mmCIF file of C-alpha atoms in Angstrom:
data_model
loop_
_atom_site.group_PDB
_atom_site.id
_atom_site.type_symbol
_atom_site.label_atom_id
_atom_site.label_comp_id
_atom_site.label_asym_id
_atom_site.label_seq_id
_atom_site.Cartn_x
_atom_site.Cartn_y
_atom_site.Cartn_z
ATOM 1 C CA MET Q 1 67.412 27.990 167.124
ATOM 2 C CA GLU Q 2 63.038 29.066 166.449
ATOM 3 C CA LEU Q 3 60.525 28.180 168.520
ATOM 4 C CA SER Q 4 57.492 27.566 166.186
ATOM 5 C CA LEU Q 5 54.292 28.943 169.128
ATOM 6 C CA PRO Q 6 51.749 26.246 167.267
ATOM 7 C CA ARG Q 7 54.118 23.755 168.051
ATOM 8 C CA LEU Q 8 54.426 25.028 171.620
ATOM 9 C CA ARG Q 9 50.918 24.846 172.186
ATOM 10 C CA MET Q 10 50.493 21.407 170.844
ATOM 11 C CA LEU Q 11 53.530 20.585 173.845
ATOM 12 C CA ARG Q 12 52.008 22.242 176.638
ATOM 13 C CA GLU Q 13 48.437 20.073 175.779
ATOM 14 C CA LEU Q 14 50.711 16.817 175.299
ATOM 15 C CA HIS Q 15 52.173 17.871 178.893
ATOM 16 C CA ARG Q 16 48.597 19.002 180.658
ATOM 17 C CA ARG Q 17 46.440 16.140 179.196
ATOM 18 C CA GLY Q 18 48.943 12.831 179.039
ATOM 19 C CA THR Q 19 47.929 12.010 175.482
ATOM 20 C CA ILE Q 20 49.074 13.158 172.128
ATOM 21 C CA THR Q 21 45.206 11.860 171.539
ATOM 22 C CA ALA Q 22 43.407 14.362 174.179
ATOM 23 C CA ALA Q 23 46.041 17.035 173.455
ATOM 24 C CA ALA Q 24 44.797 17.068 169.270
ATOM 25 C CA ASN Q 25 41.467 16.860 171.137
ATOM 26 C CA ALA Q 26 41.856 19.869 172.778
ATOM 27 C CA LEU Q 27 42.724 21.955 169.879
ATOM 28 C CA HIS Q 28 40.664 20.272 167.394
ATOM 29 C CA TYR Q 29 43.710 18.945 165.691
ATOM 30 C CA THR Q 30 44.197 15.165 164.626
ATOM 31 C CA ALA Q 31 46.401 12.857 166.417
ATOM 32 C CA SER Q 32 48.290 12.171 163.951
ATOM 33 C CA ALA Q 33 49.640 16.429 162.760
ATOM 34 C CA VAL Q 34 49.646 16.722 166.491
ATOM 35 C CA SER Q 35 52.700 14.002 166.687
ATOM 36 C CA GLN Q 36 54.274 14.911 163.235
ATOM 37 C CA GLN Q 37 54.695 18.799 164.449
ATOM 38 C CA LEU Q 38 55.628 17.324 168.055
ATOM 39 C CA ALA Q 39 58.416 15.309 165.991
ATOM 40 C CA GLN Q 40 59.200 18.283 163.771
ATOM 41 C CA LEU Q 41 59.477 20.861 166.987
ATOM 42 C CA GLU Q 42 61.967 17.916 168.871
ATOM 43 C CA ARG Q 43 63.999 18.284 165.740
ATOM 44 C CA ASP Q 44 64.118 21.798 165.575
ATOM 45 C CA VAL Q 45 65.693 21.554 169.499
ATOM 46 C CA GLY Q 46 67.843 19.393 168.783
ATOM 47 C CA VAL Q 47 66.824 17.688 172.031
ATOM 48 C CA ARG Q 48 65.763 14.474 173.268
ATOM 49 C CA LEU Q 49 61.976 15.777 173.890
ATOM 50 C CA PHE Q 50 59.622 12.287 173.898
ATOM 51 C CA GLU Q 51 60.367 8.423 174.682
ATOM 52 C CA ARG Q 52 57.722 5.912 174.207
ATOM 53 C CA ARG Q 53 56.446 4.017 177.186
ATOM 54 C CA GLY Q 54 54.521 1.102 176.337
ATOM 55 C CA ARG Q 55 52.157 2.664 173.549
ATOM 56 C CA ARG Q 56 52.335 5.901 175.337
ATOM 57 C CA LEU Q 57 54.162 8.947 174.237
ATOM 58 C CA GLN Q 58 55.744 10.844 177.493
ATOM 59 C CA LEU Q 59 57.945 13.536 177.816
ATOM 60 C CA THR Q 60 61.227 13.235 178.728
ATOM 61 C CA ASP Q 61 62.628 15.801 181.321
ATOM 62 C CA LEU Q 62 63.991 17.941 179.146
ATOM 63 C CA GLY Q 63 60.857 17.819 177.114
ATOM 64 C CA VAL Q 64 58.723 19.006 180.762
ATOM 65 C CA LEU Q 65 61.501 21.249 181.001
ATOM 66 C CA LEU Q 66 60.544 22.883 177.359
ATOM 67 C CA ALA Q 67 56.751 22.219 178.789
ATOM 68 C CA GLU Q 68 56.626 24.572 181.978
ATOM 69 C CA HIS Q 69 58.443 27.499 179.687
ATOM 70 C CA ALA Q 70 56.176 27.067 176.836
ATOM 71 C CA GLU Q 71 53.790 27.929 179.761
ATOM 72 C CA GLU Q 72 54.877 30.780 180.398
ATOM 73 C CA ILE Q 73 56.051 31.804 176.781
ATOM 74 C CA LEU Q 74 52.536 31.163 175.592
ATOM 75 C CA ALA Q 75 51.112 33.554 178.547
ATOM 76 C CA SER Q 76 53.922 36.639 177.225
ATOM 77 C CA VAL Q 77 52.721 36.334 174.190
ATOM 78 C CA GLU Q 78 49.125 36.774 175.200
ATOM 79 C CA ARG Q 79 49.840 39.659 177.489
ATOM 80 C CA ALA Q 80 52.281 41.201 174.274
ATOM 81 C CA THR Q 81 48.527 41.168 172.119
ATOM 82 C CA GLN Q 82 46.963 42.757 174.770
ATOM 83 C CA ALA Q 83 49.233 45.358 175.711
ATOM 84 C CA LEU Q 84 48.927 45.567 171.609
ATOM 85 C CA GLU Q 85 45.982 45.641 171.040
ATOM 86 C CA GLY Q 86 45.200 48.226 173.845
ATOM 87 C CA ALA Q 87 48.153 50.960 172.221
ATOM 88 C CA GLY Q 88 45.900 52.375 169.904
ATOM 89 C CA GLU Q 89 43.035 54.979 169.951
ATOM 90 C CA SER Q 90 40.434 52.109 169.359
ATOM 91 C CA VAL Q 91 40.155 48.221 170.382
ATOM 92 C CA THR Q 92 41.387 45.654 168.006
ATOM 93 C CA ALA Q 93 41.711 41.948 168.967
ATOM 94 C CA ARG Q 94 41.535 38.445 167.247
ATOM 95 C CA LEU Q 95 38.951 36.272 168.865
ATOM 96 C CA THR Q 96 38.040 32.814 168.608
ATOM 97 C CA ALA Q 97 34.697 32.052 169.245
ATOM 98 C CA GLY Q 98 32.277 28.648 170.517
ATOM 99 C CA VAL Q 99 29.253 28.392 168.609
ATOM 100 C CA TRP Q 100 26.787 25.936 168.013
ATOM 101 C CA ALA Q 101 23.981 26.216 164.738
ATOM 102 C CA SER Q 102 21.158 28.014 166.074
ATOM 103 C CA VAL Q 103 23.325 30.805 167.285
ATOM 104 C CA ALA Q 104 25.712 30.745 164.892
ATOM 105 C CA SER Q 105 22.970 31.321 162.330
ATOM 106 C CA GLY Q 106 20.409 33.331 164.694
ATOM 107 C CA LEU Q 107 22.304 35.936 166.036
ATOM 108 C CA ILE Q 108 26.138 35.527 165.379
ATOM 109 C CA PRO Q 109 25.470 37.171 161.784
ATOM 110 C CA GLU Q 110 23.781 40.692 163.266
ATOM 111 C CA ALA Q 111 26.665 40.608 166.005
ATOM 112 C CA LEU Q 112 29.068 40.498 163.839
ATOM 113 C CA THR Q 113 28.114 43.073 161.224
ATOM 114 C CA THR Q 114 27.118 45.834 163.710
ATOM 115 C CA LEU Q 115 30.249 44.647 165.619
ATOM 116 C CA ALA Q 116 32.829 45.070 162.465
ATOM 117 C CA LYS Q 117 30.208 48.930 161.414
ATOM 118 C CA THR Q 118 31.211 50.343 165.095
ATOM 119 C CA HIS Q 119 34.829 48.487 166.009
ATOM 120 C CA PRO Q 120 36.493 47.181 162.948
ATOM 121 C CA GLY Q 121 39.323 46.350 164.596
ATOM 122 C CA ILE Q 122 38.007 43.687 166.271
ATOM 123 C CA LEU Q 123 37.754 39.946 164.051
ATOM 124 C CA VAL Q 124 35.958 37.284 165.564
ATOM 125 C CA ARG Q 125 36.202 34.539 164.041
ATOM 126 C CA THR Q 126 34.120 31.298 165.068
ATOM 127 C CA LYS Q 127 34.312 27.522 165.513
ATOM 128 C CA GLU Q 128 30.945 25.132 165.607
ATOM 129 C CA LEU Q 129 31.375 22.739 168.649
ATOM 130 C CA ALA Q 130 28.297 20.604 170.618
ATOM 131 C CA PRO Q 131 27.375 22.425 173.920
ATOM 132 C CA GLU Q 132 28.692 20.172 175.633
ATOM 133 C CA ALA Q 133 32.626 20.876 174.556
ATOM 134 C CA THR Q 134 32.809 24.854 174.502
ATOM 135 C CA ALA Q 135 32.953 26.105 178.116
ATOM 136 C CA ALA Q 136 36.112 23.072 177.823
ATOM 137 C CA ALA Q 137 37.704 24.557 175.059
ATOM 138 C CA VAL Q 138 37.447 28.422 176.393
ATOM 139 C CA ARG Q 139 39.034 27.100 179.885
ATOM 140 C CA ASP Q 140 41.806 25.436 178.031
ATOM 141 C CA GLY Q 141 42.896 27.734 175.561
ATOM 142 C CA ALA Q 142 41.228 26.603 172.488
ATOM 143 C CA LEU Q 143 38.898 29.943 172.444
ATOM 144 C CA ASP Q 144 38.963 32.852 173.737
ATOM 145 C CA CYS Q 145 34.883 32.356 174.408
ATOM 146 C CA SER Q 146 31.787 30.116 173.259
ATOM 147 C CA PHE Q 147 27.917 30.265 174.070
ATOM 148 C CA VAL Q 148 26.929 28.255 176.555
ATOM 149 C CA ILE Q 149 23.295 26.737 178.316
ATOM 150 C CA ASP Q 150 22.017 26.619 181.742
ATOM 151 C CA TYR Q 151 18.685 24.695 181.701
ATOM 152 C CA SER Q 152 16.452 26.110 184.337
ATOM 153 C CA ASN Q 153 15.629 22.321 185.825
ATOM 154 C CA SER Q 154 19.441 21.195 185.426
ATOM 155 C CA PRO Q 155 22.402 23.820 186.382
ATOM 156 C CA MET Q 156 25.719 22.746 185.227
ATOM 157 C CA THR Q 157 28.404 23.187 187.004
ATOM 158 C CA TRP Q 158 30.516 25.306 186.039
ATOM 159 C CA ASP Q 159 34.648 25.995 186.126
ATOM 160 C CA LEU Q 160 35.850 29.060 189.204
ATOM 161 C CA GLY Q 161 38.073 29.668 186.173
ATOM 162 C CA LEU Q 162 35.640 31.562 183.623
ATOM 163 C CA GLU Q 163 33.671 34.096 183.506
ATOM 164 C CA ARG Q 164 30.165 34.270 181.955
ATOM 165 C CA ALA Q 165 27.785 37.712 180.507
ATOM 166 C CA VAL Q 166 24.232 36.600 180.625
ATOM 167 C CA ILE Q 167 23.062 37.222 176.870
ATOM 168 C CA ALA Q 168 19.555 36.036 176.928
ATOM 169 C CA VAL Q 169 16.914 33.801 178.790
ATOM 170 C CA GLU Q 170 14.924 31.123 175.682
ATOM 171 C CA ARG Q 171 12.247 28.986 176.390
ATOM 172 C CA LEU Q 172 11.300 25.873 175.117
ATOM 173 C CA HIS Q 173 8.281 25.093 172.143
ATOM 174 C CA ALA Q 174 6.305 21.292 171.471
ATOM 175 C CA ALA Q 175 6.943 20.616 168.018
ATOM 176 C CA VAL Q 176 4.327 18.441 166.465
ATOM 177 C CA PRO Q 177 3.228 17.638 162.789
ATOM 178 C CA ALA Q 178 0.399 19.920 161.843
ATOM 179 C CA GLY Q 179 -3.107 19.421 162.991
ATOM 180 C CA ALA Q 180 -1.601 16.722 165.809
ATOM 181 C CA VAL Q 181 -2.183 19.351 168.837
ATOM 182 C CA PRO Q 182 -5.740 21.027 167.540
ATOM 183 C CA ALA Q 183 -4.931 23.337 171.576
ATOM 184 C CA ALA Q 184 -3.067 26.014 171.910
ATOM 185 C CA SER Q 185 -0.509 24.702 174.398
ATOM 186 C CA VAL Q 186 0.278 21.036 175.618
ATOM 187 C CA THR Q 187 1.421 20.041 178.689
ATOM 188 C CA LEU Q 188 4.172 16.980 178.828
ATOM 189 C CA ALA Q 189 1.784 14.485 180.097
ATOM 190 C CA GLU Q 190 -0.365 14.869 176.737
ATOM 191 C CA LEU Q 191 2.349 15.527 174.996
ATOM 192 C CA ALA Q 192 3.951 11.412 176.823
ATOM 193 C CA GLU Q 193 1.172 10.060 174.490
ATOM 194 C CA HIS Q 194 3.263 10.986 171.062
ATOM 195 C CA PRO Q 195 6.308 8.879 170.176
ATOM 196 C CA TRP Q 196 9.510 11.896 171.040
ATOM 197 C CA ILE Q 197 12.156 12.311 168.199
ATOM 198 C CA LEU Q 198 14.863 13.657 171.309
ATOM 199 C CA ALA Q 199 18.996 14.127 171.405
ATOM 200 C CA THR Q 200 20.508 11.567 174.017
ATOM 201 C CA ALA Q 201 20.468 11.859 177.310
ATOM 202 C CA ARG Q 202 24.713 12.791 177.100
ATOM 203 C CA SER Q 203 23.733 15.785 175.809
ATOM 204 C CA HIS Q 204 22.606 18.812 177.835
ATOM 205 C CA PHE Q 205 19.323 19.477 175.992
ATOM 206 C CA GLY Q 206 18.118 15.699 175.855
ATOM 207 C CA HIS Q 207 19.443 16.064 179.629
ATOM 208 C CA ALA Q 208 16.984 18.566 180.701
ATOM 209 C CA VAL Q 209 13.711 17.117 178.932
ATOM 210 C CA ARG Q 210 13.865 13.540 180.329
ATOM 211 C CA LEU Q 211 14.890 15.465 183.699
ATOM 212 C CA ALA Q 212 11.817 17.537 182.678
ATOM 213 C CA PHE Q 213 9.843 14.427 181.968
ATOM 214 C CA GLN Q 214 10.655 12.587 185.509
ATOM 215 C CA SER Q 215 10.347 15.074 187.355
ATOM 216 C CA ALA Q 216 6.103 14.404 186.506
ATOM 217 C CA GLY Q 217 6.290 10.612 186.651
ATOM 218 C CA LEU Q 218 6.095 10.515 183.035
ATOM 219 C CA ARG Q 219 8.187 8.251 180.696
ATOM 220 C CA PRO Q 220 7.799 9.207 177.389
ATOM 221 C CA ARG Q 221 8.394 6.588 174.684
ATOM 222 C CA ILE Q 222 11.819 7.861 172.436
ATOM 223 C CA ASP Q 223 11.520 6.762 168.903
ATOM 224 C CA HIS Q 224 14.399 8.393 167.327
ATOM 225 C CA GLU Q 225 17.336 10.046 168.828
ATOM 226 C CA VAL Q 226 18.901 12.733 166.439
ATOM 227 C CA GLU Q 227 21.222 15.979 168.144
ATOM 228 C CA GLU Q 228 20.110 18.307 165.222
ATOM 229 C CA GLN Q 229 17.502 20.536 165.308
ATOM 230 C CA ALA Q 230 16.499 20.582 162.072
ATOM 231 C CA THR Q 231 16.751 17.020 161.750
ATOM 232 C CA ALA Q 232 14.453 16.439 164.393
ATOM 233 C CA MET Q 233 11.834 18.941 162.638
ATOM 234 C CA ALA Q 234 12.022 17.562 159.274
ATOM 235 C CA MET Q 235 10.908 14.125 160.950
ATOM 236 C CA VAL Q 236 8.481 16.260 162.859
ATOM 237 C CA SER Q 237 7.481 17.057 159.206
ATOM 238 C CA ALA Q 238 7.362 13.869 158.512
ATOM 239 C CA GLY Q 239 4.512 12.638 161.253
ATOM 240 C CA LEU Q 240 7.509 10.383 163.080
ATOM 241 C CA GLY Q 241 6.686 12.039 166.033
ATOM 242 C CA VAL Q 242 7.275 15.341 167.899
ATOM 243 C CA THR Q 243 10.219 16.994 170.194
ATOM 244 C CA LEU Q 244 10.558 20.460 171.948
ATOM 245 C CA VAL Q 245 12.529 23.623 169.468
ATOM 246 C CA SER Q 246 13.497 26.803 170.903
ATOM 247 C CA ASP Q 247 12.934 30.603 170.420
ATOM 248 C CA LEU Q 248 16.438 30.296 168.138
ATOM 249 C CA GLY Q 249 15.052 26.828 166.503
ATOM 250 C CA LEU Q 250 12.109 28.664 165.000
ATOM 251 C CA ALA Q 251 13.239 29.692 161.950
ATOM 252 C CA LEU Q 252 14.678 25.991 160.723
ATOM 253 C CA ARG Q 253 10.966 24.848 161.415
ATOM 254 C CA PRO Q 254 10.149 23.569 157.910
ATOM 255 C CA PRO Q 255 6.243 23.509 156.550
ATOM 256 C CA GLY Q 256 4.160 20.423 158.029
ATOM 257 C CA VAL Q 257 5.164 21.746 161.919
ATOM 258 C CA ASP Q 258 3.122 23.182 164.501
ATOM 259 C CA ILE Q 259 4.172 25.512 167.385
ATOM 260 C CA VAL Q 260 2.464 24.736 170.281
ATOM 261 C CA SER Q 261 2.778 27.041 173.817
ATOM 262 C CA LEU Q 262 4.283 24.304 176.443
ATOM 263 C CA THR Q 263 3.145 24.949 179.512
ATOM 264 C CA ASP Q 264 5.537 22.914 181.671
ATOM 265 C CA VAL Q 265 7.417 26.059 181.450
ATOM 266 C CA LEU Q 266 10.962 24.845 180.298
ATOM 267 C CA THR Q 267 13.717 27.233 179.826
ATOM 268 C CA ARG Q 268 17.325 28.067 179.119
ATOM 269 C CA THR Q 269 20.341 30.596 180.047
ATOM 270 C CA VAL Q 270 22.757 31.342 176.800
ATOM 271 C CA SER Q 271 25.539 33.298 178.719
ATOM 272 C CA LEU Q 272 29.049 33.978 176.296
ATOM 273 C CA ALA Q 273 32.398 32.079 178.503
ATOM 274 C CA TYR Q 274 35.724 33.120 178.689
ATOM 275 C CA ARG Q 275 38.286 33.258 181.058
ATOM 276 C CA THR Q 276 38.758 35.540 184.249
ATOM 277 C CA ASN Q 277 42.278 36.328 183.686
ATOM 278 C CA THR Q 278 41.486 36.898 180.234
ATOM 279 C CA ALA Q 279 43.607 39.803 178.784
ATOM 280 C CA ARG Q 280 41.513 40.547 175.457
ATOM 281 C CA ARG Q 281 38.549 41.482 178.063
ATOM 282 C CA ALA Q 282 37.245 45.606 177.019
ATOM 283 C CA ALA Q 283 37.149 43.468 173.153
ATOM 284 C CA LEU Q 284 35.454 40.779 174.997
ATOM 285 C CA LEU Q 285 32.895 42.913 177.017
ATOM 286 C CA LEU Q 286 32.287 44.767 172.993
ATOM 287 C CA VAL Q 287 31.787 41.280 171.688
ATOM 288 C CA VAL Q 288 29.206 40.837 174.228
ATOM 289 C CA ASP Q 289 27.653 43.697 173.635
ATOM 290 C CA ALA Q 290 27.070 43.190 170.006
ATOM 291 C CA ILE Q 291 25.646 39.895 170.340
ATOM 292 C CA ARG Q 292 22.732 41.383 173.659
ATOM 293 C CA THR Q 293 22.004 43.728 171.222
ATOM 294 C CA ALA Q 294 20.603 41.372 168.493
ATOM 295 C CA ALA Q 295 19.530 38.842 170.858
ATOM 296 C CA ALA Q 296 17.568 41.890 171.916
ATOM 297 C CA GLU Q 297 16.106 42.948 168.587
ATOM 298 C CA LYS Q 298 15.100 39.202 168.254
ATOM 299 C CA GLY Q 299 12.732 39.855 171.932
ATOM 300 C CA LEU Q 300 14.707 37.444 173.132
ATOM 301 C CA ALA Q 301 16.946 39.430 176.187
ATOM 302 C CA ALA Q 302 18.403 38.366 179.241
ATOM 303 C CA ASP Q 303 15.633 38.225 182.167
ATOM 304 C CA PRO Q 304 17.127 41.961 184.414
ATOM 305 C CA LEU Q 305 16.314 40.068 187.214
ATOM 306 C CA LEU Q 306 19.763 37.547 186.585
ATOM 307 C CA PRO Q 307 22.405 39.046 187.813
ATOM 308 C CA ALA Q 308 24.897 41.647 186.304
ATOM 309 C CA PRO Q 309 27.808 39.532 184.153
ATOM 310 C CA ASP Q 310 30.613 40.689 185.696
ATOM 311 C CA SER Q 311 28.613 39.981 189.053
ATOM 312 C CA MET Q 312 28.645 36.080 188.371
ATOM 313 C CA PRO Q 313 31.534 34.050 187.594
ATOM 314 C CA VAL Q 314 31.284 30.767 185.685
ATOM 315 C CA GLY Q 315 31.126 29.261 189.077
ATOM 316 C CA THR Q 316 28.354 30.138 190.413
ATOM 317 C CA ARG Q 317 24.968 28.452 189.314
ATOM 318 C CA ALA Q 318 21.777 30.132 187.070
ATOM 319 C CA PRO Q 319 19.320 30.752 189.423
ATOM 320 C CA GLU Q 320 16.217 29.930 187.816
ATOM 321 C CA GLN Q 321 13.605 32.292 186.368
ATOM 322 C CA PRO Q 322 10.775 33.445 188.655
ATOM 323 C CA ASP Q 323 8.610 34.292 186.131
ATOM 324 C CA ALA Q 324 9.032 32.686 182.064
ATOM 325 C CA SER Q 325 6.095 34.531 180.846
ATOM 326 C CA LEU Q 326 8.899 37.840 182.197
ATOM 327 C CA ALA Q 327 10.624 36.380 179.237
ATOM 328 C CA ALA Q 328 9.442 38.049 175.484
ATOM 329 C CA GLY Q 329 10.949 34.757 173.585
ATOM 330 C CA LEU Q 330 13.789 32.922 174.997
ATOM 331 C CA ILE Q 331 16.769 30.927 173.699
ATOM 332 C CA ASP Q 332 16.956 27.636 173.037
ATOM 333 C CA ARG Q 333 19.169 24.379 172.266
ATOM 334 C CA ALA Q 334 16.064 22.188 171.570
ATOM 335 C CA VAL Q 335 16.473 19.241 170.078
ATOM 336 C CA GLY Q 336 20.185 18.458 170.922
ATOM 337 C CA GLY Q 337 23.228 19.910 169.908
ATOM 338 C CA GLU Q 338 21.579 23.551 169.091
#
């Protein structure tokens, strides 16, 4: 009997999550693909692993037994991989990192180019996800690490099974149609007089901006809800409203958009999250260093007053910035999913 590691991972996720759909979402496969692979696993082992109860597929006692052994097998594989990676003179690893658009375009190219020169044994592959989904994907083992964000007025509750290394802090700016705001800076109250283009309240960004308005006793008129930063600024360029944009997002600005300093300071901390019990810490810390260097070269270095990365478990909340003007340029996901 030969057991396929990818199929064992699917079995493990079904055991953890209870449904094919949830397991497929965690692994970023279609439900039909997972179903087919689990059926093949059952044929491979030659015993009944699953049974139907109504519309749900559940594990038999033997299925649960194999799923429990799958946890041990997959953990052993990760430890063995780490042992082999550490046995050589240089660090070698294959890592999968979760990204979203602005960090993928603004930080990853420079960081991976540098990493390829300094540590050619480390191969990093990326997978684009919504920022709201990245931490869970790391926790569940679908990713080795991922960028995560924490807004100054809306800190996230982090999973204590994860750690994070702070990469940078970024500030939000107003993006307005050319000539719409002649001043060098603008307040949220002044922007509230314009129609808005904003991410949905389900997103970290959309929630943080709405909370900022609420704290100021304001209620903006949101005419358009879009998740992508580039899409929102294209709509701003067409005169359809105003939005907020991050430092990294400024590279996506089309003609016809003015960037105006926002006097109501709103920042976010961008970090790289990874599991506390990861077997690839040495490689991950080298990746962190390369990304931090790329951020610093863009003037986006993290605030030195933030705790050192190794002392900050992801279960804690990032402190608010005592003086955002100290940050030369900050990282943010501005409009929606970026």
